[in-house]
Coordinates of C-alpha atoms in Angstrom, one line a residue:
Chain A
X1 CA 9.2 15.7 15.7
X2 CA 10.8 19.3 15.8
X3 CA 9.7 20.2 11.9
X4 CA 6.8 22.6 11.8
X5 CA 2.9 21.7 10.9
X6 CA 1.3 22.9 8.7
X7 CA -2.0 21.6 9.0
X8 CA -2.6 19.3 12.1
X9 CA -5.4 16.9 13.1
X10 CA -6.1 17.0 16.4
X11 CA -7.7 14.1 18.4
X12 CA -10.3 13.5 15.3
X13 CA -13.2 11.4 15.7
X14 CA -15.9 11.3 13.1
X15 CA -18.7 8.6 12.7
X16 CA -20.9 7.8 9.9
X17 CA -24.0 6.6 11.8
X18 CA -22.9 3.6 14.2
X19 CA -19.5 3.7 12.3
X20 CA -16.2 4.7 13.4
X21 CA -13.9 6.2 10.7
X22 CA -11.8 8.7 12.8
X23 CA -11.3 8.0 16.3
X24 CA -8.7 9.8 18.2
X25 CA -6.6 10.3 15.1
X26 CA -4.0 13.3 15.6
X27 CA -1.6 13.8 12.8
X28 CA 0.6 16.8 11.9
X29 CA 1.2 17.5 8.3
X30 CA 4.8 18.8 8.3
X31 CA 5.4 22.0 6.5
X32 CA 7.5 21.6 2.8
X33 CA 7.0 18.3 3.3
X34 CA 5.4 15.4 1.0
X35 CA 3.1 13.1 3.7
X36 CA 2.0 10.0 2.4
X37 CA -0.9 8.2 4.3
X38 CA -1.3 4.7 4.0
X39 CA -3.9 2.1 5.4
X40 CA -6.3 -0.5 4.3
X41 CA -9.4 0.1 1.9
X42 CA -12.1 1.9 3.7
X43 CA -10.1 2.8 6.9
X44 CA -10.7 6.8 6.2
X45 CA -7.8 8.1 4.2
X46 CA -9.4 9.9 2.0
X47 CA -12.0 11.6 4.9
X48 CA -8.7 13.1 6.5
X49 CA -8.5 14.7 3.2
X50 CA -11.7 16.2 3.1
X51 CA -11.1 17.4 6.7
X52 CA -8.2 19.2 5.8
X53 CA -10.0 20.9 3.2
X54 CA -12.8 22.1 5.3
X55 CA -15.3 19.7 2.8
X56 CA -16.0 17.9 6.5
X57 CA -16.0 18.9 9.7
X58 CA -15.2 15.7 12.6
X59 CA -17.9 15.2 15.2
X60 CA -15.1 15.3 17.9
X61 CA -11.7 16.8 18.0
X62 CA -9.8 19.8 16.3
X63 CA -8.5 20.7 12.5
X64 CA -5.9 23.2 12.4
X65 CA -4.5 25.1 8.7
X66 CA -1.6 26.9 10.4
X67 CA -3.0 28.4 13.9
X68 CA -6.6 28.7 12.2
X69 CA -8.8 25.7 13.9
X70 CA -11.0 25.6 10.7
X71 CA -13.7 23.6 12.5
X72 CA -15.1 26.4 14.3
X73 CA -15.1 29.2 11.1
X74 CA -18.0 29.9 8.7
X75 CA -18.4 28.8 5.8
X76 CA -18.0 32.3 4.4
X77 CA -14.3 32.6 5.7
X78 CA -13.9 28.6 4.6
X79 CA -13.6 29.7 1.0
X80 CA -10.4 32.3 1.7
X81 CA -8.8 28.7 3.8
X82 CA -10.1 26.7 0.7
X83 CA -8.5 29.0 -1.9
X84 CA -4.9 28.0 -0.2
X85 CA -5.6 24.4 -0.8
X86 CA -6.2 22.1 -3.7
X87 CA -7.9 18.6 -3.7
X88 CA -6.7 16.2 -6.5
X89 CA -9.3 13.7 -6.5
X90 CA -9.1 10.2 -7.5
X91 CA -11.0 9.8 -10.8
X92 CA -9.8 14.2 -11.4
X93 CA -14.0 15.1 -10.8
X94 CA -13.2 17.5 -14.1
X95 CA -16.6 19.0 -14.8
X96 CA -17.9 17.4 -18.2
X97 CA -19.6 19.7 -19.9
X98 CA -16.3 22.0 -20.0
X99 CA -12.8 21.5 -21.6
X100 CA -10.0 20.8 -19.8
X101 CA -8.2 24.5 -20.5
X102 CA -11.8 25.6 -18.9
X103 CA -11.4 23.1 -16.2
X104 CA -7.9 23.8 -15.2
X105 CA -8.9 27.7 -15.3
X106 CA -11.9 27.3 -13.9
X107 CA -10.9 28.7 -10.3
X108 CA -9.1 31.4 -12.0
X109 CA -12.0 32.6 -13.8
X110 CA -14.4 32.3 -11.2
X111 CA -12.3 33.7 -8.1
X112 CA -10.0 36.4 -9.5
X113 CA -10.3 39.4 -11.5
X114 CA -6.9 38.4 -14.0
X115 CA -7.2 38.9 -17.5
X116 CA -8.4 36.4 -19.9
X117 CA -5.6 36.1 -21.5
X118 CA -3.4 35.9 -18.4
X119 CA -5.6 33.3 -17.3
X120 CA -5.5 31.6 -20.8
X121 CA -1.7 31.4 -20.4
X122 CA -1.4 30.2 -16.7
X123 CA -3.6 27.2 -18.1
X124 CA -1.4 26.6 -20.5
X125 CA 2.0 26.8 -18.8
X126 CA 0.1 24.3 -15.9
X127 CA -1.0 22.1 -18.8
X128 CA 2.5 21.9 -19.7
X129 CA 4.2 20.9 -16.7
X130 CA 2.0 17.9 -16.6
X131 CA 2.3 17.2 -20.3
X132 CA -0.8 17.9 -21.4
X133 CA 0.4 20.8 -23.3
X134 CA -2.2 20.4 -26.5
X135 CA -5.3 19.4 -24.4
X136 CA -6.8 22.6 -24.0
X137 CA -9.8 22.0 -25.8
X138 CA -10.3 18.4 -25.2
X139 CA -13.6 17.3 -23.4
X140 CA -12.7 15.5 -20.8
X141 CA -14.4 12.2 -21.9
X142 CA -11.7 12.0 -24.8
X143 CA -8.7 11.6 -22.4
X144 CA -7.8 8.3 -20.3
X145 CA -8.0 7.6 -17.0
X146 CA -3.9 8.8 -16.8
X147 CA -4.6 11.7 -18.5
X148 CA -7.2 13.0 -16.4
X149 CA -5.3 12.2 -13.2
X150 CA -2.5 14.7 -14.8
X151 CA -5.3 17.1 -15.7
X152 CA -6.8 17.2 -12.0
X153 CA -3.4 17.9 -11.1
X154 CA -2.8 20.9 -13.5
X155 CA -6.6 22.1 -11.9
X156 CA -4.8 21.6 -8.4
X157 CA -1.7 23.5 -9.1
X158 CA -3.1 26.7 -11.2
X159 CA -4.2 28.6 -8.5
X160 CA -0.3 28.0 -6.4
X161 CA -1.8 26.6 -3.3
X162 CA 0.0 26.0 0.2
X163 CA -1.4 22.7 0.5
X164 CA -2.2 20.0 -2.4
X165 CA -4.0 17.1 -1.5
X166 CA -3.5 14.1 -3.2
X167 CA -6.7 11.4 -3.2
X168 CA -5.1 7.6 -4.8
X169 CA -3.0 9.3 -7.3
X170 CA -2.2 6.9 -8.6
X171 CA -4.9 3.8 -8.3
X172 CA -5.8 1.8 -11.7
X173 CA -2.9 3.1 -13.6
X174 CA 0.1 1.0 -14.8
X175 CA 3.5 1.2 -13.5
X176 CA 4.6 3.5 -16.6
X177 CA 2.0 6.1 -15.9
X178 CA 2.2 5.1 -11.9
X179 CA 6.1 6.3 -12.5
X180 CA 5.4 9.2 -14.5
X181 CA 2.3 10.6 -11.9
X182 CA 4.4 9.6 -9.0
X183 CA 7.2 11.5 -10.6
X184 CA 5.2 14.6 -11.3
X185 CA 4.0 14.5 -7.4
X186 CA 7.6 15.4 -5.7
X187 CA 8.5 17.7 -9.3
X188 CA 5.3 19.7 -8.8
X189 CA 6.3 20.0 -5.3
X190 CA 9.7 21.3 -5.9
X191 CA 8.7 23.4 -8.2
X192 CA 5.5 25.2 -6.3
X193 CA 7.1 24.7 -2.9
X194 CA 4.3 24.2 -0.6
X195 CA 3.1 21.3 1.3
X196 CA 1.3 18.1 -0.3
X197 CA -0.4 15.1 1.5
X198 CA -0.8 11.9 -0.6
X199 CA -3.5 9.0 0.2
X200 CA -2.4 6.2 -1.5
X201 CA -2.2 2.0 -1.2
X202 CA 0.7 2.1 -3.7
X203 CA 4.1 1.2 -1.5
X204 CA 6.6 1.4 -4.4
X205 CA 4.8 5.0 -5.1
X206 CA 5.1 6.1 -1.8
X207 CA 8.7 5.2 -1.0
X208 CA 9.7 7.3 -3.8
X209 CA 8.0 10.2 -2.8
X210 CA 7.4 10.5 1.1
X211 CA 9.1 12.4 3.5
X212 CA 6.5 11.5 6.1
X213 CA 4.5 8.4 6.3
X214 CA 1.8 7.7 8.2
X215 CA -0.4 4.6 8.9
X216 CA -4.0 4.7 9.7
X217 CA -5.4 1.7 11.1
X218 CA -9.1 1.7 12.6
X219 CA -9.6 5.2 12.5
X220 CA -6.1 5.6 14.3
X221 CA -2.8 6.6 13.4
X222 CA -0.7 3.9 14.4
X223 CA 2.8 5.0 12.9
X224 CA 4.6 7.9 11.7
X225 CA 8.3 8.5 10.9
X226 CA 10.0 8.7 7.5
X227 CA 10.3 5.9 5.1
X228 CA 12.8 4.3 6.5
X229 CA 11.4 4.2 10.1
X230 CA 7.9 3.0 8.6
X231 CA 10.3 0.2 7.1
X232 CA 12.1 -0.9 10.3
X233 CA 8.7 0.0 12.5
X234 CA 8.5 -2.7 15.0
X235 CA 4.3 -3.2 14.9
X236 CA 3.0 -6.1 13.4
X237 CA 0.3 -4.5 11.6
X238 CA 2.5 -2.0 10.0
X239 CA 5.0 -5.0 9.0
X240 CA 1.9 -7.0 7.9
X241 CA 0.4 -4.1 5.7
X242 CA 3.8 -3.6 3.8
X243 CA 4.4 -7.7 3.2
X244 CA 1.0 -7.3 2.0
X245 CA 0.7 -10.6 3.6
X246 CA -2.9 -12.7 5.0
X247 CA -1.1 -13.9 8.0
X248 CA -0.8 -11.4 10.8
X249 CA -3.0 -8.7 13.5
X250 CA -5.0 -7.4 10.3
X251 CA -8.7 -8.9 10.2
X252 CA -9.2 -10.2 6.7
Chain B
X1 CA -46.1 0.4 16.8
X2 CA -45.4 0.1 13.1
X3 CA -47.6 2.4 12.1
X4 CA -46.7 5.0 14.0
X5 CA -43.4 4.2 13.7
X6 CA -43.6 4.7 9.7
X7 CA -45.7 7.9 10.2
X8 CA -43.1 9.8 12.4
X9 CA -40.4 8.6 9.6
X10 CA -42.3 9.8 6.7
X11 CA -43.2 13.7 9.4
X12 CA -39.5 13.8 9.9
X13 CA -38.5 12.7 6.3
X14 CA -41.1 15.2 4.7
X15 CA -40.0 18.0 7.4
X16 CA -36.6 17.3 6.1
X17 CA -37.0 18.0 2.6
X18 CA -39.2 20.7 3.2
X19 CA -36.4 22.5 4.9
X20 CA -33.9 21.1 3.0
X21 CA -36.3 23.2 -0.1
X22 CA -36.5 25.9 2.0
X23 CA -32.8 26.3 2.7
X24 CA -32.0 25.7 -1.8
X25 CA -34.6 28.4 -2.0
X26 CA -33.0 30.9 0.6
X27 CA -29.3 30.2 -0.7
X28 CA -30.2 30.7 -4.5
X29 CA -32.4 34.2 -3.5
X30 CA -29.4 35.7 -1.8
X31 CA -26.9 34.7 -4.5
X32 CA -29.8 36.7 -6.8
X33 CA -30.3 39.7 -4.8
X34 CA -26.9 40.2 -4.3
X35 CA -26.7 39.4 -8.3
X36 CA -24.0 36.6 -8.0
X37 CA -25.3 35.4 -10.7
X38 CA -23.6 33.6 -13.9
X39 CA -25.3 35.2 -16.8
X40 CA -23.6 32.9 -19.4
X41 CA -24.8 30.5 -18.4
X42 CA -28.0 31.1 -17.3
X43 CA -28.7 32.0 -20.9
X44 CA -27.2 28.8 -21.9
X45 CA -29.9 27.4 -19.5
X46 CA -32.3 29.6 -20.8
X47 CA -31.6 27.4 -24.4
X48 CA -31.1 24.1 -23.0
X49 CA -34.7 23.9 -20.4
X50 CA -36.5 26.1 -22.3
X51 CA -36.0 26.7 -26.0
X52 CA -35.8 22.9 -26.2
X53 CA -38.9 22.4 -24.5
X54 CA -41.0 24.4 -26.7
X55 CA -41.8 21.3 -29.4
X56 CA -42.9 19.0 -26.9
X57 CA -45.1 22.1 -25.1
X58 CA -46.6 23.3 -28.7
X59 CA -47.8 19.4 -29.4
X60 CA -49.1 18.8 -26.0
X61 CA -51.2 22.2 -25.8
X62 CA -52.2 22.1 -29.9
X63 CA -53.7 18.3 -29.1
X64 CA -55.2 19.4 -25.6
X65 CA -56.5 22.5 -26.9
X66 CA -58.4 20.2 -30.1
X67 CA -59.6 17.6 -27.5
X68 CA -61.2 20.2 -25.0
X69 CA -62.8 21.9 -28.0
X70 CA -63.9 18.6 -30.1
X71 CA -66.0 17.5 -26.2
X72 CA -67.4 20.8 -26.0
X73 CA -68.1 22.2 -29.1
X74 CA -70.5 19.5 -30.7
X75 CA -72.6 19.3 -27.4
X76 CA -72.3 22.7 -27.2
X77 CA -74.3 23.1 -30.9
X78 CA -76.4 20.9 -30.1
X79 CA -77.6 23.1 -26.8
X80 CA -77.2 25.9 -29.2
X81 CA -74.6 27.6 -26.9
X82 CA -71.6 27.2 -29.9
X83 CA -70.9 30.6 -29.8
X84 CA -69.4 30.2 -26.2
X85 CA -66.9 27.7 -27.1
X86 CA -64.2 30.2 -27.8
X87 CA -64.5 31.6 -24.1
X88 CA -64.7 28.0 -22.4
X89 CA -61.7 27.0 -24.4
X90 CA -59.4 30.5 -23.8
X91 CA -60.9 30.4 -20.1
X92 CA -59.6 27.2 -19.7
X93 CA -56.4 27.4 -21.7
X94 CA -55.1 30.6 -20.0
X95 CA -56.0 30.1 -16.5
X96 CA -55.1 26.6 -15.8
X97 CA -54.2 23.7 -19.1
X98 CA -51.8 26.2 -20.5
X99 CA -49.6 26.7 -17.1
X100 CA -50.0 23.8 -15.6
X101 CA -50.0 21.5 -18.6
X102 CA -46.4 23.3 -19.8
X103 CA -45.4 23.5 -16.0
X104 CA -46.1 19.1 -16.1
X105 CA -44.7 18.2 -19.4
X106 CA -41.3 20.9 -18.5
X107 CA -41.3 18.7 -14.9
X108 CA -41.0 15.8 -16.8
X109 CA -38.6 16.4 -19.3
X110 CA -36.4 19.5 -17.7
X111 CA -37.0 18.1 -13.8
X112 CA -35.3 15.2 -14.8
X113 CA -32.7 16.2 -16.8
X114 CA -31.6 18.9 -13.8
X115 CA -32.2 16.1 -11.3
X116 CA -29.6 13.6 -13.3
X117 CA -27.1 16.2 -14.2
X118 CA -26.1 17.1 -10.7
X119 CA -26.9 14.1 -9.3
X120 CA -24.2 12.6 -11.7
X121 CA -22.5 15.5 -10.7
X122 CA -22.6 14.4 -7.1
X123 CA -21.5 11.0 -7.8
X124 CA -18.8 11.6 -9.9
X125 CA -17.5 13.9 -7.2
X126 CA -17.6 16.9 -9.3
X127 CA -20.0 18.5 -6.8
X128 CA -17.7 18.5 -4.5
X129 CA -14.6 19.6 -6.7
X130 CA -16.7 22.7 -6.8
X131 CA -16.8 23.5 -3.0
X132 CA -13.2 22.6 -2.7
X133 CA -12.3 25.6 -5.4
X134 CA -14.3 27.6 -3.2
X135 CA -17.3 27.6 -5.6
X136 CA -20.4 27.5 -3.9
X137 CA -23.1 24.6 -6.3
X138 CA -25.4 26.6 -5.7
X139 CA -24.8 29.5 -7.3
X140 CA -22.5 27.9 -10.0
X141 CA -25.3 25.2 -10.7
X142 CA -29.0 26.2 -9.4
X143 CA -29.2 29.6 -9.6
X144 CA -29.0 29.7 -13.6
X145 CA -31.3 26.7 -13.5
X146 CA -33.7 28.6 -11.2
X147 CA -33.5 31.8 -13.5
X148 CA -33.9 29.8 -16.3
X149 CA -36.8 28.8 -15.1
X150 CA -38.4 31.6 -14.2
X151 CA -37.6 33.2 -17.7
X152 CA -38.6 30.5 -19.9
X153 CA -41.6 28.6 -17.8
X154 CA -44.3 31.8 -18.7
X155 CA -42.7 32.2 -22.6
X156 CA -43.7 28.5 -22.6
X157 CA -47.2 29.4 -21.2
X158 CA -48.0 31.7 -23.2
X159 CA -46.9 29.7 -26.3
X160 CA -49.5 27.0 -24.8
X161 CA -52.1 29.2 -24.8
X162 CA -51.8 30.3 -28.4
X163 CA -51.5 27.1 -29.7
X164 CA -54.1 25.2 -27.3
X165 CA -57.0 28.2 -28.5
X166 CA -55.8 28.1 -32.3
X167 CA -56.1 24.1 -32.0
X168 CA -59.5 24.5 -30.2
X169 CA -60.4 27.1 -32.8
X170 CA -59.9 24.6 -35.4
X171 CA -61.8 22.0 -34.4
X172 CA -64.5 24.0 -33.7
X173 CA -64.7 25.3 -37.0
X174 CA -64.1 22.3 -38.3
X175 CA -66.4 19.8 -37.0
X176 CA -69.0 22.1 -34.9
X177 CA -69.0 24.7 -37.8
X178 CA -68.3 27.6 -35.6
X179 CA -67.1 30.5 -37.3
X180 CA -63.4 31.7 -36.5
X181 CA -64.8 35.2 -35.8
X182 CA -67.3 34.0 -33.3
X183 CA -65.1 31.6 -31.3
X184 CA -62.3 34.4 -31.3
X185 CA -65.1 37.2 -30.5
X186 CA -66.5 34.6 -27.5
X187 CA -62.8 34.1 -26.2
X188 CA -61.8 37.5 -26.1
X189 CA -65.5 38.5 -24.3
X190 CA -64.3 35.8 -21.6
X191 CA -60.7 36.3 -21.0
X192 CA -59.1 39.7 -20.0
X193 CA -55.7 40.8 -19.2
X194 CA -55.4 40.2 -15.8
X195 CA -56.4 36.3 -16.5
X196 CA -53.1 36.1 -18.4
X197 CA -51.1 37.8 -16.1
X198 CA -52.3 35.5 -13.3
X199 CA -51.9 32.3 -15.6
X200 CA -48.4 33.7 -16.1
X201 CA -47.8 34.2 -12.5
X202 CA -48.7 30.7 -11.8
X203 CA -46.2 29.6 -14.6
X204 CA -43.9 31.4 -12.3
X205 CA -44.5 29.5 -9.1
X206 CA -44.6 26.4 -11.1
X207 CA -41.0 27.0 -12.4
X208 CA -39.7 27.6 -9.2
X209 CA -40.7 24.5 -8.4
X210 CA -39.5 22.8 -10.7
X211 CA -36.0 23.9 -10.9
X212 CA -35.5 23.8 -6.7
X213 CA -36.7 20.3 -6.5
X214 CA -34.6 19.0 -9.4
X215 CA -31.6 20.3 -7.7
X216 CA -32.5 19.6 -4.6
X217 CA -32.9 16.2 -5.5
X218 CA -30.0 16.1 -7.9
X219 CA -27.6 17.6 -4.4
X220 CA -29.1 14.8 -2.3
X221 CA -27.9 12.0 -4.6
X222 CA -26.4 9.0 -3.0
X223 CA -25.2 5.7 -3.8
X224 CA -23.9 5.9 -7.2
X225 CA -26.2 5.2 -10.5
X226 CA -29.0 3.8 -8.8
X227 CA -29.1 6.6 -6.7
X228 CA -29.4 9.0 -10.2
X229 CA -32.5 7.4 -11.2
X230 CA -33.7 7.3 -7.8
X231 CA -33.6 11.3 -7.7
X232 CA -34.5 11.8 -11.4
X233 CA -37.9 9.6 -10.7
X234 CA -38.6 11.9 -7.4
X235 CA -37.6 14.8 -8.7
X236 CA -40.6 14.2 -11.9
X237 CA -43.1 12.2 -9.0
X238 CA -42.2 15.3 -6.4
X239 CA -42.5 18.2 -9.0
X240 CA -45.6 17.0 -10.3
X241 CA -47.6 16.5 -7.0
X242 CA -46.3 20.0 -6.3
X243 CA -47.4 21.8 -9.5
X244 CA -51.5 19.9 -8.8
X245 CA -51.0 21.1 -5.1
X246 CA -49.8 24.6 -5.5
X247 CA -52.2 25.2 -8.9
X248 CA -55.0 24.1 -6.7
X249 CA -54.0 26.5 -3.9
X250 CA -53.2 29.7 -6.3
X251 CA -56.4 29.2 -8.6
X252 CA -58.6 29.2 -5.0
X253 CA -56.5 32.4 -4.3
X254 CA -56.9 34.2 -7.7
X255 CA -60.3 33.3 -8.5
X256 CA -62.0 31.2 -5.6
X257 CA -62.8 34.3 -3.6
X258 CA -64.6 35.9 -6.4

């Protein structure tokens, strides 16, 4: 692959007690690029997340953001990597005793010295290009499950990171709202430029969006390529996974 | 085996939360002395643990304060020592019922509620929303908590004590027929400032406590809604313990060696 990473796992392992959720697992996360990651449930999508973020470190192996191996820098430096990158988590994790306009602004208002009402219309303008324009001073509690994705995703975007991580995007939404968030994913990314990884088990979602897909499959990524080469890959468990089918390599 | 296997589990596990204490404590004093501090919202906090607490203090110190003083002031007649019940009851109010009692019933009701907040918190991921905007929990959650604490634990005390004497005071007149000069005469004979400051001091300690074990036990939530209740109940058992232990230790420190 000649396109440049920008974030790159390298030989991962990590264990959680006597389990194996990364083992060996190197994966580059190309630069401008959408990367979708796909497996079964429980096969450690959403850890690679969290190790690109710095939220984890792996018991064996390297993370690299750009040339910076972030497993081997303090914490105190962590939070300059961590300000580059935004984590969109499944259920949005919007803090409930503040609104959504404090949500979104949240990062603003705690790490920078911008004026209030700079900050105020930042909010606004990211609440807008998720369409969420008049939720500003909603609790969260009185928006659905949708709604709150989109939100998390305005929280992700305010701050213009380099990298947005995307955790099930779309998971327990219906195909018109699935459409719309999957949709927003590859606008946002046009419009911010930057870099975004997406976890997701959603195949229709993932075509649409991907430049990059990978597979991980017992803590191992076992294909890479573009959508089209994840489509004609010749391994059985990648042709079982999208057929979605009982019969094949996959343990049931 | 067994039993030695359980003891070195339940070294290691208490070791571990010791440190883990230890390590809340350290964080939240460095965030302070470097005054990182959220002072929004530690007022807010100021409101929520300790403004709110005040009812449930007042009752629990008025009734204490009437109990202590209906036991001791009719045998005390009877001995024809009444005129001492004042002192006994401000003794005891200042020095230990009124911190500790406020310090227990705040554990209760504000350990829990600090406990479940961030352990919901935790499982809801929010926690860790936090850390990925580069906002360290514990000074966006624990440190106004701790403040809060600190602030409101000894305004609580000292509301205790009031009310615990006037209750005693009372009863005293009213069933032992002890005049309201004499038992306020007798209580101010006993008690001096410094028994108030170190009552106070010990509503400190006791509010540390309180607020670092909630959140402690609130960060180390696992396993979803069971796991909430699991660290509300040890963040109320755990305080508790803590506030007999460390009263025990501070009263043998400020008055034992006397």
């Amino acid at each position: 692959m000649d396109a440049k990473p920008y974030a790159r796992l390298d030989d991962v392992s990590l264990f959680y007690g006597d389990k194996v959720v990364l083992k060996n697992c190197t994966l580059d996360i190309v630069e401008g690029a959408i990367t979708c990651v796909i497996g079964l449930s429980g096969a450690g999508k959403s850890t690679i997340l969290r190790l690109l973020d710095a939220l984890r470190k792996p018991d064996e192996g390297h993370v690299y953001i750009g040339d910076r191996d972030i497993c081997h820098t303090p914490e105190t430096e962590l939070i300059e990597v961590r300000r580059k990158i935004a984590l969109s988590f499944q259920f949005a994790a919007l803090l409930d005793s503040l609104t959504i306009g404090e949500n979104v602004g949240l990062p603003l208002r705690e790490n920078t010295q911008q004026p209030e009402a700079e900050i105020r219309q930042i909010v606004e303008d990211a609440l807008d290009s998720v369409g969420l324009a008049h939720t500003y001073d909603n609790l969260p509690s009185e928006l659905s499950g949708g709604m709150l994705k989109r939100a998390g995703f305005a929280r992700a975007i305010v701050t213009k990171p380099d990298l947005v991580l995307y955790d099930e995007p779309t998971t327990g939404l219906d195909p018109i709202v699935t459409h719309l968030i999957t949709d927003m994913i590859v606008r946002l990314r046009k419009k911010l430029g930057g870099t975004a990884v997406v976890i997701s088990h959603d195949l229709q979602s993932i075509f649409m969006m991907a430049d990059y897909v990978a597979m991980l499959f017992e803590g191992a990524i076992i294909a890479y390529g573009t959508v089209e080469e994840i489509k004609r890959s010749p391994n059985p468990i990648v042709q079982q996974f999208l057929e979605g089918s009982e019969v094949g390599p996959i343990p049931i | 085996m067994k039993l030695l296997d359980g003891l070195g589990k339940g070294t290691i596990e208490t070791l571990e939360y010791a440190g883990g204490i230890t390590q809340l404590a350290g964080e939240s004093v460095g965030f302070i002395a470097t005054l990182r501090i959220r002072f929004g919202e530690t007022l807010s906090q100021c409101y929520l643990l300790g403004v709110q607490s005040l009812i449930i203090v007042l009752l629990t110190s008025l009734f204490t304060g009437m109990v202590f003083s209906l036991e001791s002031a009719n045998q005390a007649v009877q001995y024809g020592v009444g005129s001492l019940v004042g002192g006994a009851v401000a003794y005891t109010s200042v020095r230990e019922l009124g911190p500790m009692l406020s310090a227990v019933v705040v554990a209760g009701r504000v350990g829990a509620a600090i406990a479940a907040e961030i352990g919901a918190m935790v499982v809801t991921e929010q926690i860790e929303a936090l850390r990925s905007m580069s906002l360290p929990p514990v000074r966006y959650l624990v440190v106004p908590r701790l403040l809060a604490m600190i602030i409101m634990l000894p305004l609580l005390a000292i509301f205790a004590d009031v009310v615990s004497i006037v209750g005693g005071m009372w009863i005293a007149n009213t069933y032992a027929h002890i005049g309201s000069a004499d038992f306020i005469s007798s209580a101010r004979q006993t008690i001096g400032f410094p028994d108030v400051v170190k009552g106070l001091f010990k509503s400190v300690v006791f509010g540390i406590i309180i607020a670092l074990v909630g959140a402690y036990q609130g960060l180390k939530t696992r396993g979803g809604a069971a796991g909430v209740g699991l660290a509300t109940t040890g963040a109320v058992v755990t305080s508790i313990i803590l506030i007999f232990v460390t009263n025990f230790i501070m009263s043998y420190m400020l008055y034992g060696t006397h």
